[in-house]
PDB file of C-alpha atoms in Angstrom:
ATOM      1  CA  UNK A   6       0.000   0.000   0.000  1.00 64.00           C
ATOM      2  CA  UNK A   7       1.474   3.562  -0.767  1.00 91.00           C
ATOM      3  CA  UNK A   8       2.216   6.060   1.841  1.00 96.00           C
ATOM      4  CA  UNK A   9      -0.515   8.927   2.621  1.00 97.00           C
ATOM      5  CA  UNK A  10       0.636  12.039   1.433  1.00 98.00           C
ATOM      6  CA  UNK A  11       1.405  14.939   3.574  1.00 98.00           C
ATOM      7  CA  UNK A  12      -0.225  17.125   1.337  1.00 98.00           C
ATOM      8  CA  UNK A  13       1.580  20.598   2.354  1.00 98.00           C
ATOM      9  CA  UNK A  14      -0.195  22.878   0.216  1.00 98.00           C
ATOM     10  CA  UNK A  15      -3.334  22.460   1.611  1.00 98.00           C
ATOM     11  CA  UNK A  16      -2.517  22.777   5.152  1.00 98.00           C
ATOM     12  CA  UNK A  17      -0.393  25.990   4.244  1.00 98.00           C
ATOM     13  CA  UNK A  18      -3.294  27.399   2.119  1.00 98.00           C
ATOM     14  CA  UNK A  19      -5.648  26.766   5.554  1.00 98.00           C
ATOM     15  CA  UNK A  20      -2.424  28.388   7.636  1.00 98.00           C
ATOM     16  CA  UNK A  21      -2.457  31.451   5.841  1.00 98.00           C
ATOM     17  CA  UNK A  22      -6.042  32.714   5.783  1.00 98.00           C
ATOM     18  CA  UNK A  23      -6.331  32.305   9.857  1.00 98.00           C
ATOM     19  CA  UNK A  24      -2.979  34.129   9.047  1.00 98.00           C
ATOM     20  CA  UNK A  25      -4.911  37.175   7.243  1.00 98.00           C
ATOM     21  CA  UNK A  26      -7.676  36.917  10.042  1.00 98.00           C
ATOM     22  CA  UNK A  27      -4.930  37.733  12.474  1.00 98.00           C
ATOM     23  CA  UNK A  28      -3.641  40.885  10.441  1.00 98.00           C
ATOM     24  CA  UNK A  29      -7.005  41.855  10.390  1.00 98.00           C
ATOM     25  CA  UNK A  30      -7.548  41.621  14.209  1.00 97.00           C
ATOM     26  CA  UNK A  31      -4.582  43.383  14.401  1.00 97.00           C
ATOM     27  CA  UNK A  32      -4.971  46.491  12.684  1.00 96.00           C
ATOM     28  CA  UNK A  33      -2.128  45.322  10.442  1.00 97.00           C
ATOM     29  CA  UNK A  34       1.346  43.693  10.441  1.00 98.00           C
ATOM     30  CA  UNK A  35       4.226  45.074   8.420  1.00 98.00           C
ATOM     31  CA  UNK A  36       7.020  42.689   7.879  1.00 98.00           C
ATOM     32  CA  UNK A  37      10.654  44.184   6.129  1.00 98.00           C
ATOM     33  CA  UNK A  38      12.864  41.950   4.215  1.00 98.00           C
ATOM     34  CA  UNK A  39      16.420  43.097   3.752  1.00 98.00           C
ATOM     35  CA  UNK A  40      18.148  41.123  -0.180  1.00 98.00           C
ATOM     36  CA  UNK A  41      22.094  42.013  -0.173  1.00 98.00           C
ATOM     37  CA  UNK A  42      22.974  41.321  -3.594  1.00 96.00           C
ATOM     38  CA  UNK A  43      21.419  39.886  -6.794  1.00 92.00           C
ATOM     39  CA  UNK A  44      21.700  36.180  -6.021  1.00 90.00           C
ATOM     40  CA  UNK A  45      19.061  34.965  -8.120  1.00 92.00           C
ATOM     41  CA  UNK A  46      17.874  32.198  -5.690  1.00 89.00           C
ATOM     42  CA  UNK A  47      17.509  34.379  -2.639  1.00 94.00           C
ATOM     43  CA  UNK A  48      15.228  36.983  -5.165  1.00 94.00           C
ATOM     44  CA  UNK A  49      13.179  34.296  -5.830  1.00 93.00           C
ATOM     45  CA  UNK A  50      12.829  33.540  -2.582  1.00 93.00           C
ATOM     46  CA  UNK A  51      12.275  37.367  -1.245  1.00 96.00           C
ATOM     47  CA  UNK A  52       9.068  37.824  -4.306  1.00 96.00           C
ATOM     48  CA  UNK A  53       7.636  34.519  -2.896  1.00 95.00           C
ATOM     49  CA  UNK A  54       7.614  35.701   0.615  1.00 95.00           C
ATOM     50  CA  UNK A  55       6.154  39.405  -0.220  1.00 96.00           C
ATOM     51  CA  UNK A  56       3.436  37.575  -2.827  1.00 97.00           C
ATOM     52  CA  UNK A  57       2.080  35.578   0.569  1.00 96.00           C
ATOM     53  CA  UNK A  58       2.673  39.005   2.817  1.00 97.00           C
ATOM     54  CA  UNK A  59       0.722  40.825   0.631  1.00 96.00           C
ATOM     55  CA  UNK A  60      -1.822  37.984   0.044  1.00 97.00           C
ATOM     56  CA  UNK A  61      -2.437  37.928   3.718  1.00 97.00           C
ATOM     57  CA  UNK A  62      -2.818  41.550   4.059  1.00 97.00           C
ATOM     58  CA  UNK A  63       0.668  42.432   5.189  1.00 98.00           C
ATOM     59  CA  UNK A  64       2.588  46.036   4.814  1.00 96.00           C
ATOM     60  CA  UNK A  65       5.848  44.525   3.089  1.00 92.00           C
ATOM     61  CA  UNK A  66       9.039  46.606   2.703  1.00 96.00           C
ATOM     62  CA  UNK A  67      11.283  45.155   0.191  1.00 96.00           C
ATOM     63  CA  UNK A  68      14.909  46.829   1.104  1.00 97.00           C
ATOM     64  CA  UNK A  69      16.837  46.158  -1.879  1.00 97.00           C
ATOM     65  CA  UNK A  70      21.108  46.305  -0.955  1.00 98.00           C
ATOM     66  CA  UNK A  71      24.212  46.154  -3.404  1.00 97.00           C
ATOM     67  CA  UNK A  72      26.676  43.527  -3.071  1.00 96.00           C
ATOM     68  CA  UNK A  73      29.261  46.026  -2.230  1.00 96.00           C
ATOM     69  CA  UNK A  74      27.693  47.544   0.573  1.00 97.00           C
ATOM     70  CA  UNK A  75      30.328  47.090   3.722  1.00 97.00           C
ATOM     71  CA  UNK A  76      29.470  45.660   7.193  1.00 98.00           C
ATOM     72  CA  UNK A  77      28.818  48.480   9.263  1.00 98.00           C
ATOM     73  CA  UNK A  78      26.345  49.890   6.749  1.00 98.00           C
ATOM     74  CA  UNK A  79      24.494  46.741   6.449  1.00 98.00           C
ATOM     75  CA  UNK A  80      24.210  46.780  10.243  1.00 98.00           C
ATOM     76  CA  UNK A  81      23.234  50.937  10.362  1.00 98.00           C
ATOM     77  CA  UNK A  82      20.336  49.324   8.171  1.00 98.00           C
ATOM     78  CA  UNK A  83      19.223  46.665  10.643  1.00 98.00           C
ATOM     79  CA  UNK A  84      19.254  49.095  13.602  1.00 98.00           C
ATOM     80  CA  UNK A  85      17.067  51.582  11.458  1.00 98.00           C
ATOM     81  CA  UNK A  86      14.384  48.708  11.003  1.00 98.00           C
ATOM     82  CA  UNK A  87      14.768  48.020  14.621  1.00 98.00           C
ATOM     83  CA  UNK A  88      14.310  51.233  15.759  1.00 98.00           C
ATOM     84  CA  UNK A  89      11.088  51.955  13.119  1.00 98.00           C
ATOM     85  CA  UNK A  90       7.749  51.525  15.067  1.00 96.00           C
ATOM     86  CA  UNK A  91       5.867  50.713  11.805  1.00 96.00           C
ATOM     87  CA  UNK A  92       7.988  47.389  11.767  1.00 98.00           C
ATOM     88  CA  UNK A  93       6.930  44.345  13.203  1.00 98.00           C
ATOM     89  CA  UNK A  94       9.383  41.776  11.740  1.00 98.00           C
ATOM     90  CA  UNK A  95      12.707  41.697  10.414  1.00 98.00           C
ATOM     91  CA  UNK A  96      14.024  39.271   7.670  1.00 98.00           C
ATOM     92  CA  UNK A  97      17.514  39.221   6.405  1.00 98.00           C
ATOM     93  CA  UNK A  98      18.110  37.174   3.437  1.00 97.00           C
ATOM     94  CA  UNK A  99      20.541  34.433   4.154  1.00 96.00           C
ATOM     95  CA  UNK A 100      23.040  33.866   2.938  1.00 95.00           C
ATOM     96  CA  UNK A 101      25.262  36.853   2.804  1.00 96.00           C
ATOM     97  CA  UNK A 102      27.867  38.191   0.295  1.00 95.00           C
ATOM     98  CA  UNK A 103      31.550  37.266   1.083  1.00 93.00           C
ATOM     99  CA  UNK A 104      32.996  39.702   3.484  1.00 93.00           C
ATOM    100  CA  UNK A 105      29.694  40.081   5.771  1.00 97.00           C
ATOM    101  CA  UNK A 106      29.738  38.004   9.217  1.00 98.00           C
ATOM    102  CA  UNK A 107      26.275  36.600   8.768  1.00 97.00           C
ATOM    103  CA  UNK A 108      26.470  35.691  12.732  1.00 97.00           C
ATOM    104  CA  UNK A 109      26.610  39.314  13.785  1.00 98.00           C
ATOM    105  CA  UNK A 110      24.200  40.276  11.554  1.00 98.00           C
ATOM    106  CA  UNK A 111      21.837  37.986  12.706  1.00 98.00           C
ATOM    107  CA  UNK A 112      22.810  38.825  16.374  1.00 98.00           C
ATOM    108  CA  UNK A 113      22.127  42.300  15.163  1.00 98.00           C
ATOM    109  CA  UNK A 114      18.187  41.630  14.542  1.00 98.00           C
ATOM    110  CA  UNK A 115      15.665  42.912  17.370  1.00 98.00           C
ATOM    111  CA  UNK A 116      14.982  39.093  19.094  1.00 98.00           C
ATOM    112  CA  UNK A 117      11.183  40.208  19.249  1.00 98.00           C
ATOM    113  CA  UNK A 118      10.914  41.500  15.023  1.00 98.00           C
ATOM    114  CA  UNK A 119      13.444  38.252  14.195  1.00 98.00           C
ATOM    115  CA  UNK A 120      10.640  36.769  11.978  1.00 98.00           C
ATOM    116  CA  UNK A 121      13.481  34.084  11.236  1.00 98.00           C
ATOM    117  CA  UNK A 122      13.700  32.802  14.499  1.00 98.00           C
ATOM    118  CA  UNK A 123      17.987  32.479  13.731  1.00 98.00           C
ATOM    119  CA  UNK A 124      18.343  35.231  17.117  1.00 98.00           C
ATOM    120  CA  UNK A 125      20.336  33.471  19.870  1.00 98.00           C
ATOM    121  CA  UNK A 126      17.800  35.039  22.058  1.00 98.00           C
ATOM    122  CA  UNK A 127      15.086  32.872  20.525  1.00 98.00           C
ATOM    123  CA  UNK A 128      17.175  29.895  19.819  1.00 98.00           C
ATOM    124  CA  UNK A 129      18.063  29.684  23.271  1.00 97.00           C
ATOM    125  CA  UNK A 130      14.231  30.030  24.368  1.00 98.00           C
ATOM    126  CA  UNK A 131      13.570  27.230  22.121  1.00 98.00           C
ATOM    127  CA  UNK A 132      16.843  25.110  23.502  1.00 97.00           C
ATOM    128  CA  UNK A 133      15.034  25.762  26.742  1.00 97.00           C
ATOM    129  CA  UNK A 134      11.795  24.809  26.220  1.00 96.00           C
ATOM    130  CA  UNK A 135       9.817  28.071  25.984  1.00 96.00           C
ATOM    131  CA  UNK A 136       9.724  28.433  22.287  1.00 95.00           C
ATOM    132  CA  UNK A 137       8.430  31.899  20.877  1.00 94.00           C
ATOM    133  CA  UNK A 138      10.077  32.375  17.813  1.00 98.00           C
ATOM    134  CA  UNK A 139      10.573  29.114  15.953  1.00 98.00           C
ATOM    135  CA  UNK A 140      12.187  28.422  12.391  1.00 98.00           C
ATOM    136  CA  UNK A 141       9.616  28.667  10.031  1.00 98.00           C
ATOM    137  CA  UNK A 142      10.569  25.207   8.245  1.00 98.00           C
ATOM    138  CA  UNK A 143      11.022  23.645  11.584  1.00 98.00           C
ATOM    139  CA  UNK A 144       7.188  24.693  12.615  1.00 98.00           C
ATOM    140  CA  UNK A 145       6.342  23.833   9.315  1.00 98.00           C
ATOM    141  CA  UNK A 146       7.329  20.541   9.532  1.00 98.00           C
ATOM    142  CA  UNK A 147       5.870  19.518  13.590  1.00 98.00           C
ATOM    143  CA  UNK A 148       2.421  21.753  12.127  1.00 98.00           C
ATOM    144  CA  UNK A 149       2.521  18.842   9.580  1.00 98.00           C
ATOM    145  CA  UNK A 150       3.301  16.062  11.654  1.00 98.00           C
ATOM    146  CA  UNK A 151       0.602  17.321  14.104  1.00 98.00           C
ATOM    147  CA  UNK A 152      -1.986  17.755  11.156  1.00 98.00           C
ATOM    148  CA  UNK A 153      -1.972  14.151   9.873  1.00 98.00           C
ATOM    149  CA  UNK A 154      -1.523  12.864  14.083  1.00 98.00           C
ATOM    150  CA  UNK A 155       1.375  11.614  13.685  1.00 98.00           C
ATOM    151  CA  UNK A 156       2.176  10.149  17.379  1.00 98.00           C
ATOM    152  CA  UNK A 157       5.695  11.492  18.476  1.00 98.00           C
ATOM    153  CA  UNK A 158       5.340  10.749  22.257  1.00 98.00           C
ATOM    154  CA  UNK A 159       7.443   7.919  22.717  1.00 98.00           C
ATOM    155  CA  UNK A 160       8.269   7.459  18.980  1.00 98.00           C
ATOM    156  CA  UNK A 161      11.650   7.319  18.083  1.00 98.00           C
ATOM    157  CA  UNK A 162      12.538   9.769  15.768  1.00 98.00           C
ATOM    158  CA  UNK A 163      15.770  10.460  13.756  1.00 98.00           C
ATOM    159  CA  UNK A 164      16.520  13.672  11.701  1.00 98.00           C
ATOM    160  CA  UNK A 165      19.385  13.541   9.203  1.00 98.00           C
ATOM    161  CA  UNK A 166      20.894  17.167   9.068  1.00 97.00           C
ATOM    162  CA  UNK A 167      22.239  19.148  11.339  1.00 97.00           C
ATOM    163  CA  UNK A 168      21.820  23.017  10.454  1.00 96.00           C
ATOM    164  CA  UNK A 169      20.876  25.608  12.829  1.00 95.00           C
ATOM    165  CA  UNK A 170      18.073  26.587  10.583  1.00 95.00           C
ATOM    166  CA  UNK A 171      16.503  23.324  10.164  1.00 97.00           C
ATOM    167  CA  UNK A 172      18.194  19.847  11.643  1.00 98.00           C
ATOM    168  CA  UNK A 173      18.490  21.346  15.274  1.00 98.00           C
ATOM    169  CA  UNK A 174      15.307  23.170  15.559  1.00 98.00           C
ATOM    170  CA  UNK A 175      13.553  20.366  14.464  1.00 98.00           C
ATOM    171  CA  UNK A 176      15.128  18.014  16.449  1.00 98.00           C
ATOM    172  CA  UNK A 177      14.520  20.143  19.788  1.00 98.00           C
ATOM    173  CA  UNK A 178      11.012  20.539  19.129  1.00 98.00           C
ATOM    174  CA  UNK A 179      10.653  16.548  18.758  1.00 98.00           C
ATOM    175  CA  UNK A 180      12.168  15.893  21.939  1.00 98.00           C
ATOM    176  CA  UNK A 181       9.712  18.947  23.475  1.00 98.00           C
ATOM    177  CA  UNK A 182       6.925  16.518  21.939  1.00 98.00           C
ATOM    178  CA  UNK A 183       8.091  13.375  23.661  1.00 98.00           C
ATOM    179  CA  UNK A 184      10.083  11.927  21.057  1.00 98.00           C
ATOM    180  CA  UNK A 185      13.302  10.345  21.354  1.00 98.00           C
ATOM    181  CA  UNK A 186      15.781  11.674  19.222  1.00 98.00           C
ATOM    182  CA  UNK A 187      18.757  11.088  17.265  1.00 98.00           C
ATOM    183  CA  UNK A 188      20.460  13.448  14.931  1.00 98.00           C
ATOM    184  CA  UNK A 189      22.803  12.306  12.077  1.00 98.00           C
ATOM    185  CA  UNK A 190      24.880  14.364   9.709  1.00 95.00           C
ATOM    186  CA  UNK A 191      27.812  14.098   7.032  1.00 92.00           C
ATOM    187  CA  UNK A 192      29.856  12.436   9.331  1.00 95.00           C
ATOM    188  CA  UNK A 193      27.343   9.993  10.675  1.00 97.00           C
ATOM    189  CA  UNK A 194      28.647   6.234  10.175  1.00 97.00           C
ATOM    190  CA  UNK A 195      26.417   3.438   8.956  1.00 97.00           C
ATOM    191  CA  UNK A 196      23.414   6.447   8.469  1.00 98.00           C
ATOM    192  CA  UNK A 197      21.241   3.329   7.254  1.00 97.00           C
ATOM    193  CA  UNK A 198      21.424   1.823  11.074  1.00 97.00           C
ATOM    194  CA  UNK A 199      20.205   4.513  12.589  1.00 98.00           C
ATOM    195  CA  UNK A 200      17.566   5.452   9.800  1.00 98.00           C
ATOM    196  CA  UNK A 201      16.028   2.023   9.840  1.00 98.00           C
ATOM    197  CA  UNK A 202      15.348   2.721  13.492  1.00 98.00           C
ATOM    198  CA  UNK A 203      13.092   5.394  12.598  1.00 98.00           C
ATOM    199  CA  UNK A 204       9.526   5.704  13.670  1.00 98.00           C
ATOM    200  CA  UNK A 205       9.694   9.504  12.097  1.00 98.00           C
ATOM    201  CA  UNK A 206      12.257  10.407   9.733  1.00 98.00           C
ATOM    202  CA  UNK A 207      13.065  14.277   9.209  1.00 98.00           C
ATOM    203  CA  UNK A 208      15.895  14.031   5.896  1.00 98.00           C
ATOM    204  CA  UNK A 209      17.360  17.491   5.855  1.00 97.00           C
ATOM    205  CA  UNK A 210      20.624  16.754   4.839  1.00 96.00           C
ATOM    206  CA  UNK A 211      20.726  19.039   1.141  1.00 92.00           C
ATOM    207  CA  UNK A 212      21.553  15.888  -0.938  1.00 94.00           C
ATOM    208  CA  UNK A 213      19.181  14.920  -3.454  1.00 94.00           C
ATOM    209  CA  UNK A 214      18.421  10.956  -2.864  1.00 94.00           C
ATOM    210  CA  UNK A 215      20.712  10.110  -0.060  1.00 96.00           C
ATOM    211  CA  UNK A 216      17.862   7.975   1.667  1.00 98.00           C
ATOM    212  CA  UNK A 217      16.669   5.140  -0.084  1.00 98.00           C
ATOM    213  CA  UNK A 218      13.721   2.662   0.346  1.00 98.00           C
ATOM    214  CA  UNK A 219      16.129   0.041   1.988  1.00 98.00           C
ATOM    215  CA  UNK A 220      17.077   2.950   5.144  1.00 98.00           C
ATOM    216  CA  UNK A 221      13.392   3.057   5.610  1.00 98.00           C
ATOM    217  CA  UNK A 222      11.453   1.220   8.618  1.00 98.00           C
ATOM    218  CA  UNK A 223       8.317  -0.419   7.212  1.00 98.00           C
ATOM    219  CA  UNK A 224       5.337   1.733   8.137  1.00 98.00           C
ATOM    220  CA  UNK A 225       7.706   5.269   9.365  1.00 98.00           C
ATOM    221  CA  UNK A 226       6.711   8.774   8.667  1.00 98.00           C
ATOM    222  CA  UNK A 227       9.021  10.354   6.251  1.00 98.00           C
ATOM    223  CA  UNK A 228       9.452  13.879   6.014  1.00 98.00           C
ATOM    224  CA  UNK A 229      11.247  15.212   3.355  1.00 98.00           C
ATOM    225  CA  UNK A 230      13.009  18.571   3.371  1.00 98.00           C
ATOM    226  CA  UNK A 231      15.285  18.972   1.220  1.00 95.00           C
ATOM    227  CA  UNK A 232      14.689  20.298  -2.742  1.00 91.00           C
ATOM    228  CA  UNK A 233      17.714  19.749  -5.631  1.00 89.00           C
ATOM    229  CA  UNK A 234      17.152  20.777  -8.870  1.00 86.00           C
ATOM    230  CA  UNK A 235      18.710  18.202 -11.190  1.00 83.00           C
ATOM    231  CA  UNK A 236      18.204  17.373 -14.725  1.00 81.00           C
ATOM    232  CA  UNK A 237      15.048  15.072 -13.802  1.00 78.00           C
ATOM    233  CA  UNK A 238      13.374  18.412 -12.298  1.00 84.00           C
ATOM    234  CA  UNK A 239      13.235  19.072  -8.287  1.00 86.00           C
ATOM    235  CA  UNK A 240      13.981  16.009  -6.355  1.00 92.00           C
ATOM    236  CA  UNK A 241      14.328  15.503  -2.710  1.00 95.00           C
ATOM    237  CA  UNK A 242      16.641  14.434  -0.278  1.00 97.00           C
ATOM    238  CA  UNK A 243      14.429  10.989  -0.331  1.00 97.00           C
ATOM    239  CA  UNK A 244      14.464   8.602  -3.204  1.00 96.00           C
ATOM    240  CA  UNK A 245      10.476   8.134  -4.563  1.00 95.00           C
ATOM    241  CA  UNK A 246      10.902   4.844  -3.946  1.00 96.00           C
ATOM    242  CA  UNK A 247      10.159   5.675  -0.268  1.00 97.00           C
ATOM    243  CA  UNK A 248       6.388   5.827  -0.935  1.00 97.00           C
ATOM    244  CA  UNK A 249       5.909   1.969  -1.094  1.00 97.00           C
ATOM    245  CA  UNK A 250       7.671   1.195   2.449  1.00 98.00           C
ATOM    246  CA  UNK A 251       6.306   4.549   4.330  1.00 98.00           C
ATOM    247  CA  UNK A 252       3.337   5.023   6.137  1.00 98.00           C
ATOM    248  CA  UNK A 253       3.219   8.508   5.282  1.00 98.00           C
ATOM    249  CA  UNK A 254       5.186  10.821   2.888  1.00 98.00           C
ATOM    250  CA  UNK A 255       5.780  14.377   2.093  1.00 98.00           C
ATOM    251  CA  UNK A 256       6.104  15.338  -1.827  1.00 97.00           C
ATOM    252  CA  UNK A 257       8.619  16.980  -3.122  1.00 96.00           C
ATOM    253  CA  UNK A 258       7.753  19.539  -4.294  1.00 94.00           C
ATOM    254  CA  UNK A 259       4.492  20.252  -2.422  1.00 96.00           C
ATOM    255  CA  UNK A 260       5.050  19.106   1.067  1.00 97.00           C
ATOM    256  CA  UNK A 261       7.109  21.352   3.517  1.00 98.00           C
ATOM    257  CA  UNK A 262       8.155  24.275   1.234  1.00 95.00           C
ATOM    258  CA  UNK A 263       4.847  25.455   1.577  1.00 96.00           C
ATOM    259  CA  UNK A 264       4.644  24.763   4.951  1.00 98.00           C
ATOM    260  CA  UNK A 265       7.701  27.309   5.177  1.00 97.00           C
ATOM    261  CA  UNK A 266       6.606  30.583   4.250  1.00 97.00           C
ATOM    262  CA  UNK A 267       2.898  29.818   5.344  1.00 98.00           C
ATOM    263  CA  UNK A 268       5.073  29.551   9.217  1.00 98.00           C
ATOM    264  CA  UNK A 269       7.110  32.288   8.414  1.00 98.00           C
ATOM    265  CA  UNK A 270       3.683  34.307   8.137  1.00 98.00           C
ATOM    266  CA  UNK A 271       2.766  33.263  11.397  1.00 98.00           C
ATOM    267  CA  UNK A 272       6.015  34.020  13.117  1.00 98.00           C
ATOM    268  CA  UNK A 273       5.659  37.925  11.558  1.00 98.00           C
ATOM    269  CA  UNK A 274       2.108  38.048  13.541  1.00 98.00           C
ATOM    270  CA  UNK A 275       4.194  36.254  16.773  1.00 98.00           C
ATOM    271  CA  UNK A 276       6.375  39.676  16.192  1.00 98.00           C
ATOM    272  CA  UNK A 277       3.551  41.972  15.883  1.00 98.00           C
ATOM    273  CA  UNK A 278       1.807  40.309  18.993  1.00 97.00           C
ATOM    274  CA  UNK A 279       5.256  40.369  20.999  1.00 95.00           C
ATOM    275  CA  UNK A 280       5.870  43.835  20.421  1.00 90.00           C
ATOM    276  CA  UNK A 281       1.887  44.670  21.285  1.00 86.00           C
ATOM    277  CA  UNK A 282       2.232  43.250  24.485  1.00 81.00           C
TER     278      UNK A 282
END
């Protein structure tokens, strides 16, 4: 029997018109993006956001940098949108040209308008147990675990990937639902003995295919986050194949990148709510 699908799209289309109730309670939320350079990925990325913003009844501000702009500029920026009482959140477009310490940028972000959720602040609140502002593909993925009841307390879970922005959020926020968890990365050994363990299995790893059908555990939850563009068209970091040994599946594409900027949209009312008191 194939897996279920975890049909992204239509959980992130439900997730973003309570979103634009929200904004309308509100008064209004006004979330500024900051794009250093012309990278054509990140631009992509920045239009997509402001297209759901503005969809949901956001103000967006679309700050538009040069490559060559130094350091302390870039910050003087930041502190401006920090300091602006029409802002809500603040997005910096990752990554950064050459020459920019992403890190102190980052740091640089007002914890309660980091929309992101990269802050130390708020990754330590998360670390902690209290978290308030969460990685949007991290929420993305629990919001879809939750939505097709996926039971995590007592489930063994293992997340391959170990990136600030995805792996480790993810994995805290498994082991905050009762799961027990094991993270594996580049330098994992034997990745298939710990993936075949897997009652939920979180592939963030960046590498189109590297879990086949044979490192799956009959009947697991496979969530697939990870999006390569090859010649075939976008693949995941999970090999198809994965839909006749799972008990559920995310698409790719379909499944969590929706689920992304949908959370992201949330996380800029979080802001506006934080800031309100």
């Amino acid at each position: 029997m194939a897996a279920m699908t975890m049909d992204g799209r239509a959980l992130a289309e439900r997730i973003r018109a309570e979103v634009t109730e929200e904004v309308r309670a509100l008064g209004g939320v006004t979330l500024a993006t900051v794009l250093v350079g012309d990278d054509v990925a990140s631009d992509i990325y920045i239009r997509r956001k402001h297209e759901a913003a503005e969809a949901a009844g956001f103000r967006a501000h679309d700050l538009r940098l040069p490559a060559t702009i130094s350091e302390p500029e870039l910050l003087e920026r930041v502190a401006a949108l920090n300091a602006d009482e029409e802002v809500d959140a603040v997005l910096v477009q990752l990554p950064l040209p050459d020459g920019i310490d992403e890190a102190r940028v980052i740091r640089a972000v007002d914890p309660q308008k980091d929309v992101d959720g990269f802050h130390p602040l708020n990754a330590g609140e998360l670390l902690l147990g209290r978290p308030r502002l969460v990685p949007a593909t991290a929420r993305g993925v629990l919001a879809l675990l939750h939505e097709y009841r996926v039971e995590l307390d007592g489930a063994r879970a293992v997340v391959v990937g170990r990136s600030a922005i995805v792996g480790k959020p993810v994995a805290q926020l498994l082991e905050q639902a009762n799961a027990t968890v094991t993270i594996c990365h580049s330098h994992t050994r034997d990745l298939d003995r710990h993936t075949l363990d897997a009652d939920v299995l979180v592939v963030a790893a960046g590498r189109a295919g590297i879990v086949s059908p044979d490192m799956i555990k009959v009947g697991a939850t496979v969530i697939d986050v990870g999006i390569s563009r090859t010649e075939a068209g976008l693949v995941g970091d999970v090999d198809p194949g994965a839909a006749d040994v799972a008990s559920h599946l995310t698409p790719v594409p379909g499944g969590v990148g929706p689920m992304t900027i949908a959370c992201l949209l949330q996380n800029a009312v979080v802001c506006a709510r934080l800031r309100r008191g």
